[in-house]
XYZ file of C-alpha atoms in Angstrom:
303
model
C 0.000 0.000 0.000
C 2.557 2.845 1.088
C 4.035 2.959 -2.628
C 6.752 5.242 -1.856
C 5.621 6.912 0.214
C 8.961 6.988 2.479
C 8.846 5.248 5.610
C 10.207 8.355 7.952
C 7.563 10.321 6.576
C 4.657 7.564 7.760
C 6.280 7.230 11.231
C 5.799 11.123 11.766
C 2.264 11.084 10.265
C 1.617 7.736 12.698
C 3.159 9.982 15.415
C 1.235 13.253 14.756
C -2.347 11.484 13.860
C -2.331 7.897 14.455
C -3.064 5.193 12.323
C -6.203 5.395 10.986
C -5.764 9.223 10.097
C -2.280 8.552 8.436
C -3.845 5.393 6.480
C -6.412 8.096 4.825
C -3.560 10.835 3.969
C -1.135 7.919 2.303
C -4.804 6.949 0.024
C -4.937 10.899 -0.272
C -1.682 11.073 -1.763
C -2.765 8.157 -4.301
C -5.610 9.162 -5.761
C -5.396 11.414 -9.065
C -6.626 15.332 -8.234
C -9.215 17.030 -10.215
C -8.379 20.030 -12.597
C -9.790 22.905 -10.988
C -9.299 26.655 -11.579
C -11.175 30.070 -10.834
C -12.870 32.630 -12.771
C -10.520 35.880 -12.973
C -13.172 38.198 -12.029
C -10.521 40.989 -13.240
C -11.198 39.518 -17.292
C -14.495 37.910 -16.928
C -17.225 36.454 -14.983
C -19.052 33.057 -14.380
C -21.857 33.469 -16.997
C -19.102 33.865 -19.659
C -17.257 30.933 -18.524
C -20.085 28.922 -18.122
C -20.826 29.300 -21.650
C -17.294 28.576 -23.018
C -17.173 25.552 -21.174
C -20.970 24.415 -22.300
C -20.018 25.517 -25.991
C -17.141 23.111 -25.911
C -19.049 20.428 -24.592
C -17.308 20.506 -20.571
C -19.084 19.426 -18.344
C -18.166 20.783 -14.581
C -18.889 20.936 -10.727
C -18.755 23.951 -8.837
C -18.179 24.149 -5.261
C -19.905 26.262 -2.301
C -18.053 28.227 -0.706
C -16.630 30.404 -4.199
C -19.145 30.925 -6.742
C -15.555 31.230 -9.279
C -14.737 27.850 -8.418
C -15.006 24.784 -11.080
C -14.228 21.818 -11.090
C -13.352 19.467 -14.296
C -15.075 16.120 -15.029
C -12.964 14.184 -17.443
C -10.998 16.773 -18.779
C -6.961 17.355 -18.559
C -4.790 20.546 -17.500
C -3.495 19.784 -21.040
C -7.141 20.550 -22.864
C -7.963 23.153 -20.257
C -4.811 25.026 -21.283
C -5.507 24.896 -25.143
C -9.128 26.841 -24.329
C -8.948 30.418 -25.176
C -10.489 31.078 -21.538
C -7.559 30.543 -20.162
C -5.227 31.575 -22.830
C -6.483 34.887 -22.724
C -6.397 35.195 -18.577
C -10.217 34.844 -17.975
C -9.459 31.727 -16.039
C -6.593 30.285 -13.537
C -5.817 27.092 -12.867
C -5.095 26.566 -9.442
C -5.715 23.903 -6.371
C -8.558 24.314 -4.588
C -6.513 24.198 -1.210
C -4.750 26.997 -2.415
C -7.314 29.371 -2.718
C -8.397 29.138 0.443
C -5.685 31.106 2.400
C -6.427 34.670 -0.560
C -10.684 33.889 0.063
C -9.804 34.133 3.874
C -7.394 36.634 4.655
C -10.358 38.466 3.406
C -8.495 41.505 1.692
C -9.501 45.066 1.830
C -9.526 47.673 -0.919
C -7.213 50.567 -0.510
C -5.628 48.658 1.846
C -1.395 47.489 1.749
C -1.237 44.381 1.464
C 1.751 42.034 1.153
C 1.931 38.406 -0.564
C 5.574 37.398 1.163
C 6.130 34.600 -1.190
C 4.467 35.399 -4.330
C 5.769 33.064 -7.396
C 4.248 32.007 -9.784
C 0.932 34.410 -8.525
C -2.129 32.790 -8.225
C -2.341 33.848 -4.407
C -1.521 37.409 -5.717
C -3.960 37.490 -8.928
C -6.312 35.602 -6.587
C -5.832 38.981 -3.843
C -6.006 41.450 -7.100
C -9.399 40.130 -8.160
C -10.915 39.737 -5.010
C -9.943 43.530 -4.441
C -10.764 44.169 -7.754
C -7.419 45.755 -8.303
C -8.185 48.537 -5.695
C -5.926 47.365 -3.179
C -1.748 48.566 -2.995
C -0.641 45.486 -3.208
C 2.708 43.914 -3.250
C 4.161 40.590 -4.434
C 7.847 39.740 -3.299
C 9.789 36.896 -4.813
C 13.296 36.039 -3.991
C 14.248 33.937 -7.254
C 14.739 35.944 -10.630
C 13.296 33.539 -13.385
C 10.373 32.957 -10.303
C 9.822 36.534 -10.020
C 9.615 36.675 -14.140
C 6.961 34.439 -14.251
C 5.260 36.162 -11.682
C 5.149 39.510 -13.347
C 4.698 37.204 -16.432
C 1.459 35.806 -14.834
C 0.121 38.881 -13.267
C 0.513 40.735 -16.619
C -1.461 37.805 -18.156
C -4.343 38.182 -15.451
C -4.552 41.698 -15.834
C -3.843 41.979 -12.121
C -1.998 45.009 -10.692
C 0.935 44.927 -8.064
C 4.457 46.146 -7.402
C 6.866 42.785 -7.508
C 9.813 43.068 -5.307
C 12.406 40.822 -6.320
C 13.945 40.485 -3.405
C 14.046 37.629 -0.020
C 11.403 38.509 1.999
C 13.268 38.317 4.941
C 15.345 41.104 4.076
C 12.037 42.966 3.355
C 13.293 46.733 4.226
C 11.761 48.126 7.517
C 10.854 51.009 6.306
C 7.429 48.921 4.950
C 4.487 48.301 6.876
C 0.979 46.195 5.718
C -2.528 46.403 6.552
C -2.741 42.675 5.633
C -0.431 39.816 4.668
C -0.115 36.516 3.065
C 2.029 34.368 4.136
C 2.285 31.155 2.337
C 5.710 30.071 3.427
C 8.117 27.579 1.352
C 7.580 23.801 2.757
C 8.484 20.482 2.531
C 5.160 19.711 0.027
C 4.132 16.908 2.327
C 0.786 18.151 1.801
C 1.186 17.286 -2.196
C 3.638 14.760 -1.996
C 3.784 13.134 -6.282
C 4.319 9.519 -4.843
C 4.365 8.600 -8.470
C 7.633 10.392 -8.712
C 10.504 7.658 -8.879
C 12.663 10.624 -7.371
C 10.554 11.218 -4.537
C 12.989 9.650 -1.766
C 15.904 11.802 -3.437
C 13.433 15.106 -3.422
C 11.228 14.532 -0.308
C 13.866 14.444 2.752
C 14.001 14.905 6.478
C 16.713 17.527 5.633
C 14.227 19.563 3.457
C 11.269 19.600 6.228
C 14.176 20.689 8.412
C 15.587 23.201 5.951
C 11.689 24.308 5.397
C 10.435 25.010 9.212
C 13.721 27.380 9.442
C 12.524 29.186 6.430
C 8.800 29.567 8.068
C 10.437 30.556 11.441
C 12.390 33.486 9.486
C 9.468 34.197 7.006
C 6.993 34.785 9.665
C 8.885 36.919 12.217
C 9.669 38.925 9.691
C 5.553 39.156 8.781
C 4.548 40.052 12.423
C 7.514 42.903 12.103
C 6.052 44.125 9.185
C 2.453 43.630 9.979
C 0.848 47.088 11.779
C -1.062 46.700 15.390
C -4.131 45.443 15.413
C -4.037 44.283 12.000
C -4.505 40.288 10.315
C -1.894 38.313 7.885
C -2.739 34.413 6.901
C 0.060 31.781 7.984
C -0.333 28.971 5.358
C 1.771 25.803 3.774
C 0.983 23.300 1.750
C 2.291 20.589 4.371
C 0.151 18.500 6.972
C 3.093 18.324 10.162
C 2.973 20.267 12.998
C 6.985 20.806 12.954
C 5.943 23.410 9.778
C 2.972 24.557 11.419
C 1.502 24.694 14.881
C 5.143 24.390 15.912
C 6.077 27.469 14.240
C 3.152 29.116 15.701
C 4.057 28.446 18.974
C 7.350 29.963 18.400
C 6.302 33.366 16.944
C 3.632 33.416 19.209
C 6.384 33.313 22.572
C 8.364 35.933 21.099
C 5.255 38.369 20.009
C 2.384 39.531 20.805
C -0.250 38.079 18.814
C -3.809 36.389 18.801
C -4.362 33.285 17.001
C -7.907 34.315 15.435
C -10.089 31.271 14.439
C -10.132 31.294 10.742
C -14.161 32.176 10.352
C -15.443 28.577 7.969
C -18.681 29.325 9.109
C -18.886 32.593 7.115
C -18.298 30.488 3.621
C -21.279 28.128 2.888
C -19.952 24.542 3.054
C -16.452 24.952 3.658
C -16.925 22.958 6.969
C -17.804 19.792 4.739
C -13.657 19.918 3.914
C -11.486 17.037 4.926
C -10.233 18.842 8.134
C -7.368 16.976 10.067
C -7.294 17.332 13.370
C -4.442 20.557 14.658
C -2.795 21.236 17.868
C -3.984 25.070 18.051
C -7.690 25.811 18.095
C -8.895 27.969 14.997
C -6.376 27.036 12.536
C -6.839 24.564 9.539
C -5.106 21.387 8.311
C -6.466 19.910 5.345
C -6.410 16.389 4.193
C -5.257 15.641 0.433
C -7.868 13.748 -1.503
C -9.090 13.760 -4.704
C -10.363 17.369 -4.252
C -8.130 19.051 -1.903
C -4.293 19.219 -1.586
C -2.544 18.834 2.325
C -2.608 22.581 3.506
C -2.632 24.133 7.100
C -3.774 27.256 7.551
C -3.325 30.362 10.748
C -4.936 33.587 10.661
C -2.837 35.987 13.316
C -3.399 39.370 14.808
C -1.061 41.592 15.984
C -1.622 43.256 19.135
């Protein structure tokens, strides 16, 4: 059964969750994920999608808590990306995990807002249509050919924001946000491709070690550039607590900060998701299925 999957890597999810819980992530990881993308409200809107898809004979799900949200029945990423929807920026494809963290940061118009970790954008197009462009937002990227497709991407979308190429923990301190997105590097074990012969090679101890220092750096450097009394969403796309609630715990000793409960009640059916069980009350952790990738997510507040 655990194809791959390495064995250090099901000891810590046996540790963390148990058996039974770590027998349903390792199926997670096996099953094939649906295409799914969202309707750039910045381009177009759901009636005009809904058409292209009927006229070329796609059929779809949608899901409730984003009316932008579709899901694909029995087409690729391959034929979605030949469509002119999505050639021309009216759609994005994107994991339905990952828009969560942009839908509930909840971003303000005319309000500075800061995506720490931006490549390749859909979190920051994602922000940009929500706000409808009307918020100052920046993207920062740390890698040059990342940030390129970034600004490549955001051009595409139509989306406006100032890309700093820079690492975000070097972020100067002159700069302060009214919001900020945090969606830190990680280890993946949220998304782990077990079909990837490399995966023992790629997926290493030393990388979730290498990752939670990252996220340490990352997010003190969030809460120092985060005003007082304002919110910024702590998110990865991995499923252990030694990249998540750990790092919580940390920042939250050193600073002051609330731990807000991330509001699920507020979107219509988002508590139907395949929640894991988490070691802080009110954050997130997200089971990968055939729907959802691994992802934890922490809404702060600075005090």
């Amino acid at each position: 059964m655990h194809t791959r999957v390495p064995e250090f890597l099901i000891e810590k999810l046996e540790t963390q969750y148990g058996k039974e819980i770590s027998q349903k992530i390792i199926e997670g990881y096996q099953v094939k994920r649906k295409t799914t993308f969202r309707v750039n409200t910045l381009k177009s809107n759901i009636a005009e999608i809904e058409k292209a898809l009927k006229d070329n004979k796609i059929e779809y799900e949608k899901v409730e808590w984003s009316k932008e949200v579709f899901i694909m029945k029995g087409i690729s990423e391959k034929e979605i990306r030949e469509l002119e929807i999505y050639q021309s920026g009216k759609i994005y494809l994107q994991s339905l995990s990952s828009m969560l963290p942009p839908i509930l940061l909840q971003p303000k118009e005319g309000k500075d807002i800061l995506d720490m970790a931006a490549a390749p954008g859909g979190k920051t197009t994602q922000i940009a249509a929500i706000t409808q462009n009307k918020a100052n937002l920046t993207a920062c990227e740390v890698n040059k050919v990342r940030a390129e497709r970034l600004k490549y991407n955001l051009e595409k979308q139509g989306a406006k924001a100032y890309v700093m190429v820079q690492d975000a923990r070097r972020i100067d301190d002159f700069f302060s946000f009214d919001q900020i997105l945090l969606d830190a590097p990680c280890s993946g074990s949220g998304t782990l491709q077990i079909e990837d012969e490399k995966i023992e090679e790629i997926f290493t101890e030393k990388l979730i070690q290498k990752s939670s220092e990252t996220q340490l750096a990352l997010f003190r450097k969030a809460i120092h550039l985060l005003k007082k009394g304002k919110e910024m969403m702590y998110s990865t796309c991995s499923i252990l607590a030694c990249e998540n609630e750990e790092i919580l715990q940390k920042v939250k000793k050193e600073n002051k900060i609330e731990i807000l409960p991330i509001p699920v009640n507020e979107f219509k059916g988002m508590e139907k998701l395949p929640f894991l069980p988490t070691k802080i009350e009110g954050t997130l952790c997200i089971a990968p299925n055939e729907l959802y990738e691994g992802f934890f997510m922490a809404k702060i507040k600075k005090l």
